Amino acid sequence: MSNMSSFEFEEEVRRVARALWPGAEHGGPEIVDGREVDGVFDTEEVSHMVEATMDRRIDKAHNVGPKLRDHLKKARARGDFAKSWFVTYHPPTADQRRVLHNDYDRNIEVISYDQFRSKIVDAREYLRLRDRASWGSASNPTTNSAVDLIKYVPLGITVTTGASRAKPSMHPRRASKAVPVKTESSIAEIVSAIESGENLALLGDYGAGKSMTLREIHSRLKSKYLSNESHRFPITLSLRRHYGQVDPEEAISRHASHLGFPSPHKLVNAWRSGYAYILLDGFDELAAPGWSGSTEAIRENRRAATVLIKEFSREAPSEVGVIVAGRRFYFDSLDEMGRSLFDSAPHLIASLSDFTDEQARRFLSQFKDSGNGLLPDWLPVRPLLLGHLAAEGVIRNVAGSEGLAPAPGWDWLLSTISERESFIKQGVDGVAVREVIEQLAGFARQTPQGVGPVTMSDIVDAFTVVRHQPPSDKELTLLQRLPGLGGEEDDSEKGTRRFVDIDLASAAQAAHVTRYIVDPHGEYAGFDPKKWNSSMEPLGVEVAAYQLAALEVPEGQVRKALDRAVRTDCGELAADIVRIAIVLDIDLQPNSMLNYVVSNAIIPSLDISEGGPDLSGVEFIHCLFSELVVSGDPAGAGLPRFYSCDFGETLGRLGESDMPADNFQSCDFAEFPDAADRNAAIMDSAILPIGTRVVMTLLRKLYMQRGSGRKDSAITRGMSATDMALVAPAMQLLQRENLVFATRQGKNKIWLPDRSAGPRVRAFLDAPRVGDDPLVEGSKEIGSRK
């Protein structure tokens, strides 16, 4: 508005007048007594004459004074009610006010444009009150305040054009727009889209920053209004407060009452008149009564739950956009979302990305003692999780911090995520939410990848197992938005979901195994390990070991649980327990001269090491291992025996002939990554200094091989004694360069890479002898030191 012409300003004042006096919606410029007047608006009760100006000179007051005075005089002579208005772009000057009141008529209303439009609604007061209320699920991780939030750090935003059916639109202006697909966007572009009248869905997973992003959009629209750059202001509703509502006017009125805004009807009128944008937070927190459990019935429930949003998009003035935020996988497909939220009208879809490493550091800089900037590779970089980690002090001292080891970190994150989900107050606390996620993760173990798909009936069954009763309608809403559940193309028609993060699924799957070891003879609803498709991922094993150590479960109890798993022919469960025993350093020698036989199990990874526990009592028969890690030079007498097993990658050995034959009988090996053409090739390279070769080997192990960390005992595997002597100074160099950091898990020291250093590491590995990276000279010096 700051760059508008005089004519545009006059037209804007007339728009306000028509909104103020709906009975005079056809009023406008007229010739009165041979003089042109900016606007005359006659209602049944009052005749209004309006003059508008951007001119601050006193001459303008003299020009309009006679017209405004005569309008009042004629009305009085007829015995009618009339008002005359002098509306200025800037606050009226004292001289203008004096001239109009003293020379013409004291009853002339001399008023600024801001005061004039506030008669539609006191938007400034609304915006002040809105800033004192909560913003969806956003909160300050340090203070838990829902109002005093931390500074917004922009996230990556991908914008695409939403699908729509070819059908007539209620708003022709919207239907005629052809918006190109974009790959990247910004908050400023989102604001521009809303200002141009676009409808938009803002999507993200749990903790992605949807509410904070919506608040930032609100703040920018608010600033434009308060600085007179725009004549429209934002109205932002948290949909969790509008359960069961279907009428936009009722929703806005309830919203105004909740804030303590004195004139709800004026807020409604401002929106109806095109003076307000509608921002709706949390479409995934709506529920509707009644469902039968079928996929179609659940879709119908979602459609009924989101009628309010559809009505907002239908009834909004064509020039005013509607933006609504929620989780992408609340709906089975984007097409279903478009039908439910926008009645298949044209719309945009803005998807939030996780923080980049630089954005994560900017975000963490807001927290006191937030650490040295290193981010462990296993940590999901979402605002919710990073904020809570920083607030709890977990990131404060990365070096040597147990809080940043993957197992305790994920155990903590599961509780944090679950507590956050209970915030919608559907009567299910954080502990119960976590148990539902863990139960569902147990169901997901019955699928080939261990992450799903799971049906909505599976999700309901998981809730029923935990709560001992089926979910209510409101509780069903929580189940449709469980964190970490998403979908793929095949899931759209089936209405199924799957864990989008294998680490989240794996960490949640640990609970069933932990519970079984504590009481292997217990009866657990929903627990059927014979249906599991494979043993747990390494993270799940580590989380279970961490939980058992915290519970101080004795070693004998672990052996009893393993014995029962073997006797009941639960191969995957038995494999889980063997691997947990390895992490906890528990010996598994023959039990009463009998071995622990694990058969026909699929096992992602097995780690056996020099100095590790005695596993001589374990036999693996017809098992499939994706990865076998052999650390150091473990004695064959303490190793398990493998019969007719298949191995994908075998790390720490140079080839099949390097394996102890007595322990591996009739086994097939696919690949040895540490063979001569891999690490050994680096170590034998004559053109590289020995220190450079050692540093390269360590970086490959930490950054290029499976897993997000390495045990200290495994870091030297495959190296000669001469090379191993240089590992300590090489690791000191990598620590100084913030490429690795140490943490502890139980008795094990774990080395973790910094997730942001990947490009630098790859560049060094490609060209280790050239460039200005300190690693080039630093690694050379390692081998030359006396």
Tab-separated table of C-alpha atoms in Angstrom, residues 256-559:
chain	number	residue	atom	x	y	z
A	256	ALA	CA	-12.261	-14.550	19.054
A	257	SER	CA	-13.957	-15.493	22.326
A	258	HIS	CA	-11.020	-17.671	23.314
A	259	LEU	CA	-8.661	-14.727	22.805
A	260	GLY	CA	-10.942	-12.327	24.664
A	261	PHE	CA	-11.530	-10.249	21.532
A	262	PRO	CA	-14.636	-8.131	22.206
A	263	SER	CA	-16.265	-8.133	18.745
A	264	PRO	CA	-16.281	-11.616	17.160
A	265	HIS	CA	-18.822	-10.572	14.511
A	266	LYS	CA	-16.457	-7.839	13.299
A	267	LEU	CA	-13.689	-10.416	12.845
A	268	VAL	CA	-16.080	-12.508	10.756
A	269	ASN	CA	-17.098	-9.445	8.744
A	270	ALA	CA	-13.452	-8.565	8.060
A	271	TRP	CA	-12.841	-12.032	6.606
A	272	ARG	CA	-16.063	-12.013	4.586
A	273	SER	CA	-15.124	-8.609	3.189
A	274	GLY	CA	-11.692	-9.773	2.045
A	275	TYR	CA	-9.695	-8.004	4.753
A	276	ALA	CA	-8.270	-11.094	6.430
A	277	TYR	CA	-6.330	-14.196	5.490
A	278	ILE	CA	-7.209	-17.464	7.186
A	279	LEU	CA	-4.363	-19.617	8.541
A	280	LEU	CA	-5.408	-22.987	9.988
A	281	ASP	CA	-2.977	-25.076	12.047
A	282	GLY	CA	-3.373	-28.818	12.554
A	283	PHE	CA	-5.757	-30.435	10.084
A	284	ASP	CA	-4.430	-33.761	11.392
A	285	GLU	CA	-5.800	-32.992	14.864
A	286	LEU	CA	-9.449	-33.022	13.812
A	287	ALA	CA	-11.790	-35.919	14.450
A	288	ALA	CA	-15.332	-36.862	13.520
A	289	PRO	CA	-17.672	-39.282	15.304
A	290	GLY	CA	-18.298	-42.799	14.087
A	291	TRP	CA	-16.256	-45.297	12.119
A	292	SER	CA	-16.510	-49.014	11.390
A	293	GLY	CA	-12.836	-49.847	10.980
A	294	SER	CA	-12.776	-50.328	7.191
A	295	THR	CA	-10.429	-48.311	4.997
A	296	GLU	CA	-13.305	-46.521	3.278
A	297	ALA	CA	-14.976	-45.750	6.606
A	298	ILE	CA	-11.759	-44.222	7.940
A	299	ARG	CA	-11.435	-42.092	4.811
A	300	GLU	CA	-15.024	-40.957	5.265
A	301	ASN	CA	-14.195	-40.106	8.870
A	302	ARG	CA	-11.311	-37.922	7.716
A	303	ARG	CA	-13.521	-36.262	5.128
A	304	ALA	CA	-16.149	-35.494	7.767
A	305	ALA	CA	-13.524	-34.278	10.236
A	306	THR	CA	-12.114	-31.722	7.813
A	307	VAL	CA	-15.394	-30.234	6.550
A	308	LEU	CA	-14.604	-26.994	8.394
A	309	ILE	CA	-11.447	-26.509	6.327
A	310	LYS	CA	-13.275	-27.239	3.092
A	311	GLU	CA	-15.920	-24.667	4.001
A	312	PHE	CA	-13.243	-22.065	4.718
A	313	SER	CA	-11.713	-22.629	1.269
A	314	ARG	CA	-15.149	-22.607	-0.399
A	315	GLU	CA	-16.409	-19.448	1.277
A	316	ALA	CA	-13.233	-17.367	1.292
A	317	PRO	CA	-13.325	-14.293	-0.984
A	318	SER	CA	-11.612	-15.117	-4.278
A	319	GLU	CA	-8.742	-12.718	-3.629
A	320	VAL	CA	-7.921	-14.153	-0.181
A	321	GLY	CA	-5.967	-17.377	0.201
A	322	VAL	CA	-6.340	-20.053	2.856
A	323	ILE	CA	-3.324	-21.880	4.267
A	324	VAL	CA	-3.688	-25.031	6.352
A	325	ALA	CA	-0.913	-27.022	8.048
A	326	GLY	CA	-0.703	-30.662	9.093
A	327	ARG	CA	1.013	-34.007	8.614
A	328	ARG	CA	1.299	-35.335	5.097
A	329	PHE	CA	0.416	-38.914	5.953
A	330	TYR	CA	-2.773	-38.127	7.825
A	331	PHE	CA	-4.325	-38.728	4.403
A	332	ASP	CA	-3.665	-41.776	2.234
A	333	SER	CA	-2.759	-39.631	-0.758
A	334	LEU	CA	-2.310	-36.034	-1.854
A	335	ASP	CA	-5.397	-36.436	-4.019
A	336	GLU	CA	-7.490	-37.346	-0.956
A	337	MET	CA	-6.009	-34.342	0.841
A	338	GLY	CA	-6.922	-32.013	-2.023
A	339	ARG	CA	-10.501	-33.291	-2.086
A	340	SER	CA	-10.913	-33.064	1.676
A	341	LEU	CA	-9.284	-29.690	2.318
A	342	PHE	CA	-9.922	-27.715	-0.860
A	343	ASP	CA	-12.821	-29.529	-2.537
A	344	SER	CA	-10.382	-30.356	-5.362
A	345	ALA	CA	-9.921	-26.662	-6.175
A	346	PRO	CA	-6.452	-25.554	-7.359
A	347	HIS	CA	-3.954	-25.311	-4.526
A	348	LEU	CA	-0.260	-25.411	-3.719
A	349	ILE	CA	1.557	-27.936	-1.528
A	350	ALA	CA	4.521	-26.723	0.527
A	351	SER	CA	6.564	-29.515	2.129
A	352	LEU	CA	9.039	-28.823	4.936
A	353	SER	CA	12.455	-30.465	4.990
A	354	ASP	CA	14.678	-31.301	7.940
A	355	PHE	CA	17.316	-28.756	8.881
A	356	THR	CA	20.481	-28.671	6.872
A	357	ASP	CA	23.571	-28.899	9.046
A	358	GLU	CA	24.080	-25.140	8.808
A	359	GLN	CA	20.452	-24.458	9.755
A	360	ALA	CA	20.782	-26.875	12.676
A	361	ARG	CA	23.803	-24.975	13.978
A	362	ARG	CA	21.968	-21.643	13.648
A	363	PHE	CA	19.037	-23.133	15.539
A	364	LEU	CA	21.228	-24.523	18.327
A	365	SER	CA	23.063	-21.217	18.728
A	366	GLN	CA	19.950	-19.901	20.514
A	367	PHE	CA	20.515	-22.284	23.425
A	368	LYS	CA	22.978	-21.698	26.226
A	369	ASP	CA	25.861	-24.173	26.290
A	370	SER	CA	24.546	-25.983	23.217
A	371	GLY	CA	27.848	-27.701	22.590
A	372	ASN	CA	30.693	-27.324	20.112
A	373	GLY	CA	28.575	-27.559	16.974
A	374	LEU	CA	29.114	-31.262	16.286
A	375	LEU	CA	26.008	-33.222	15.376
A	376	PRO	CA	26.003	-37.012	15.685
A	377	ASP	CA	25.155	-38.787	12.458
A	378	TRP	CA	22.246	-40.705	13.988
A	379	LEU	CA	20.332	-37.624	15.160
A	380	PRO	CA	17.262	-36.557	13.099
A	381	VAL	CA	17.745	-32.826	12.531
A	382	ARG	CA	14.199	-31.643	13.181
A	383	PRO	CA	13.451	-28.518	15.218
A	384	LEU	CA	11.409	-30.390	17.843
A	385	LEU	CA	14.075	-32.994	18.591
A	386	LEU	CA	17.058	-30.659	18.412
A	387	GLY	CA	15.319	-28.111	20.623
A	388	HIS	CA	14.543	-30.634	23.337
A	389	LEU	CA	18.041	-32.128	23.186
A	390	ALA	CA	19.566	-28.678	23.581
A	391	ALA	CA	17.163	-27.681	26.368
A	392	GLU	CA	17.928	-30.871	28.287
A	393	GLY	CA	21.657	-30.209	27.980
A	394	VAL	CA	22.251	-33.403	26.038
A	395	ILE	CA	24.206	-31.592	23.318
A	396	ARG	CA	26.214	-29.483	25.750
A	397	ASN	CA	29.403	-31.535	25.773
A	398	VAL	CA	29.611	-33.821	22.798
A	399	ALA	CA	32.976	-35.331	23.645
A	400	GLY	CA	32.468	-38.201	26.073
A	401	SER	CA	28.756	-37.539	26.443
A	402	GLU	CA	26.750	-40.706	26.984
A	403	GLY	CA	23.641	-38.762	26.092
A	404	LEU	CA	24.708	-38.660	22.456
A	405	ALA	CA	25.399	-42.365	22.035
A	406	PRO	CA	22.794	-43.760	19.619
A	407	ALA	CA	21.085	-46.166	22.047
A	408	PRO	CA	20.436	-43.864	25.030
A	409	GLY	CA	19.779	-41.026	22.601
A	410	TRP	CA	17.042	-42.891	20.738
A	411	ASP	CA	15.547	-44.245	23.955
A	412	TRP	CA	15.248	-40.650	25.162
A	413	LEU	CA	13.902	-39.478	21.798
A	414	LEU	CA	11.142	-42.094	21.823
A	415	SER	CA	9.883	-40.750	25.137
A	416	THR	CA	10.207	-37.137	23.982
A	417	ILE	CA	8.326	-37.773	20.750
A	418	SER	CA	5.586	-39.634	22.596
A	419	GLU	CA	5.176	-36.946	25.256
A	420	ARG	CA	4.825	-34.364	22.531
A	421	GLU	CA	2.085	-36.417	20.853
A	422	SER	CA	0.102	-36.565	24.076
A	423	PHE	CA	-0.060	-32.745	23.935
A	424	ILE	CA	-3.308	-32.866	21.955
A	425	LYS	CA	-4.904	-34.040	25.192
A	426	GLN	CA	-7.034	-36.858	23.890
A	427	GLY	CA	-6.735	-38.655	27.219
A	428	VAL	CA	-3.675	-40.710	26.239
A	429	ASP	CA	-0.439	-39.843	28.048
A	430	GLY	CA	3.060	-40.017	26.640
A	431	VAL	CA	3.815	-43.436	28.137
A	432	ALA	CA	0.766	-44.927	26.411
A	433	VAL	CA	1.657	-43.273	23.096
A	434	ARG	CA	5.136	-44.790	23.291
A	435	GLU	CA	3.682	-48.209	24.053
A	436	VAL	CA	1.389	-47.948	21.028
A	437	ILE	CA	4.342	-47.047	18.791
A	438	GLU	CA	6.347	-49.954	20.230
A	439	GLN	CA	3.471	-52.384	19.748
A	440	LEU	CA	3.004	-51.240	16.164
A	441	ALA	CA	6.752	-51.555	15.543
A	442	GLY	CA	6.387	-55.154	16.736
A	443	PHE	CA	3.697	-55.729	14.116
A	444	ALA	CA	5.991	-54.144	11.497
A	445	ARG	CA	8.609	-56.854	12.221
A	446	GLN	CA	6.300	-59.273	10.426
A	447	THR	CA	6.982	-57.475	7.114
A	448	PRO	CA	10.023	-58.033	4.854
A	449	GLN	CA	11.746	-54.713	5.611
A	450	GLY	CA	10.655	-54.505	9.251
A	451	VAL	CA	8.972	-51.128	8.739
A	452	GLY	CA	5.589	-52.112	7.312
A	453	PRO	CA	3.230	-51.693	5.653
A	454	VAL	CA	0.741	-51.896	8.486
A	455	THR	CA	-2.984	-51.445	8.088
A	456	MET	CA	-5.226	-49.113	10.021
A	457	SER	CA	-6.596	-52.222	11.723
A	458	ASP	CA	-3.040	-53.022	12.878
A	459	ILE	CA	-2.750	-49.518	14.302
A	460	VAL	CA	-6.097	-49.867	16.084
A	461	ASP	CA	-5.079	-53.311	17.361
A	462	ALA	CA	-1.840	-51.848	18.747
A	463	PHE	CA	-3.873	-49.257	20.651
A	464	THR	CA	-6.304	-51.906	21.891
A	465	VAL	CA	-3.441	-54.086	23.162
A	466	VAL	CA	-2.016	-51.168	25.132
A	467	ARG	CA	-5.264	-49.622	26.412
A	468	HIS	CA	-7.331	-52.813	26.690
A	469	GLN	CA	-10.173	-51.168	24.757
A	470	PRO	CA	-10.755	-49.897	21.215
A	471	PRO	CA	-10.002	-46.242	20.493
A	472	SER	CA	-12.646	-43.549	20.763
A	473	ASP	CA	-13.283	-41.188	17.866
A	474	LYS	CA	-10.861	-38.605	19.283
A	475	GLU	CA	-8.255	-41.259	20.012
A	476	LEU	CA	-8.553	-42.436	16.416
A	477	THR	CA	-7.307	-38.994	15.377
A	478	LEU	CA	-4.139	-39.546	17.400
A	479	LEU	CA	-3.656	-42.940	15.737
A	480	GLN	CA	-3.922	-41.441	12.251
A	481	ARG	CA	-1.073	-39.038	13.054
A	482	LEU	CA	1.352	-41.294	14.939
A	483	PRO	CA	4.897	-39.945	14.532
A	484	GLY	CA	7.158	-41.566	11.988
A	485	LEU	CA	4.373	-43.257	10.019
A	486	GLY	CA	4.153	-42.473	6.338
A	487	GLY	CA	3.317	-44.147	3.076
A	488	GLU	CA	4.538	-44.977	-0.368
A	489	GLU	CA	2.753	-45.086	-3.684
A	490	ASP	CA	1.497	-48.619	-3.069
A	491	ASP	CA	-0.026	-47.512	0.237
A	492	SER	CA	-2.311	-44.866	-1.287
A	493	GLU	CA	-5.117	-47.154	-2.412
A	494	LYS	CA	-4.710	-49.646	0.419
A	495	GLY	CA	-4.788	-47.020	3.171
A	496	THR	CA	-1.696	-48.563	4.783
A	497	ARG	CA	1.215	-46.887	6.562
A	498	ARG	CA	4.827	-47.732	7.270
A	499	PHE	CA	7.631	-46.397	9.449
A	500	VAL	CA	9.462	-43.829	7.333
A	501	ASP	CA	12.530	-43.982	9.609
A	502	ILE	CA	14.148	-47.399	10.091
A	503	ASP	CA	15.957	-46.115	13.187
A	504	LEU	CA	12.688	-45.086	14.837
A	505	ALA	CA	11.157	-48.481	14.064
A	506	SER	CA	14.244	-50.318	15.273
A	507	ALA	CA	14.472	-48.354	18.533
A	508	ALA	CA	10.768	-48.991	19.204
A	509	GLN	CA	11.117	-52.714	18.481
A	510	ALA	CA	13.556	-53.083	21.380
A	511	ALA	CA	10.741	-52.851	23.950
A	512	HIS	CA	9.258	-56.278	23.197
A	513	VAL	CA	12.627	-58.015	23.468
A	514	THR	CA	13.493	-56.179	26.683
A	515	ARG	CA	10.165	-57.185	28.205
A	516	TYR	CA	10.629	-60.796	27.134
A	517	ILE	CA	14.102	-61.026	28.707
A	518	VAL	CA	12.806	-59.584	31.978
A	519	ASP	CA	10.018	-62.202	32.052
A	520	PRO	CA	10.337	-64.874	29.330
A	521	HIS	CA	7.356	-66.828	30.694
A	522	GLY	CA	4.931	-63.893	30.633
A	523	GLU	CA	1.893	-63.735	28.387
A	524	TYR	CA	1.869	-60.637	26.192
A	525	ALA	CA	-0.977	-59.694	23.891
A	526	GLY	CA	0.231	-58.822	20.418
A	527	PHE	CA	3.607	-60.540	20.947
A	528	ASP	CA	4.250	-63.281	18.367
A	529	PRO	CA	7.993	-63.578	17.590
A	530	LYS	CA	7.442	-66.615	15.357
A	531	LYS	CA	5.930	-64.238	12.806
A	532	TRP	CA	8.890	-61.850	12.828
A	533	ASN	CA	10.619	-61.561	9.477
A	534	SER	CA	14.131	-60.830	10.760
A	535	SER	CA	16.246	-60.044	13.794
A	536	MET	CA	16.524	-56.385	14.863
A	537	GLU	CA	18.753	-53.792	13.261
A	538	PRO	CA	21.899	-52.999	15.305
A	539	LEU	CA	20.291	-49.901	16.815
A	540	GLY	CA	17.383	-51.919	18.209
A	541	VAL	CA	19.835	-54.367	19.779
A	542	GLU	CA	21.780	-51.517	21.381
A	543	VAL	CA	18.600	-49.861	22.696
A	544	ALA	CA	17.443	-53.140	24.262
A	545	ALA	CA	20.876	-53.625	25.856
A	546	TYR	CA	20.744	-50.085	27.210
A	547	GLN	CA	17.276	-50.671	28.682
A	548	LEU	CA	18.337	-53.943	30.314
A	549	ALA	CA	21.426	-52.329	31.821
A	550	ALA	CA	19.270	-49.526	33.238
A	551	LEU	CA	16.966	-52.146	34.772
A	552	GLU	CA	20.018	-53.990	36.176
A	553	VAL	CA	18.817	-57.306	34.756
A	554	PRO	CA	21.242	-60.054	35.854
A	555	GLU	CA	23.260	-62.004	33.282
A	556	GLY	CA	21.569	-65.252	34.243
A	557	GLN	CA	18.195	-63.790	33.255
A	558	VAL	CA	19.481	-63.067	29.752
A	559	ARG	CA	20.681	-66.673	29.416
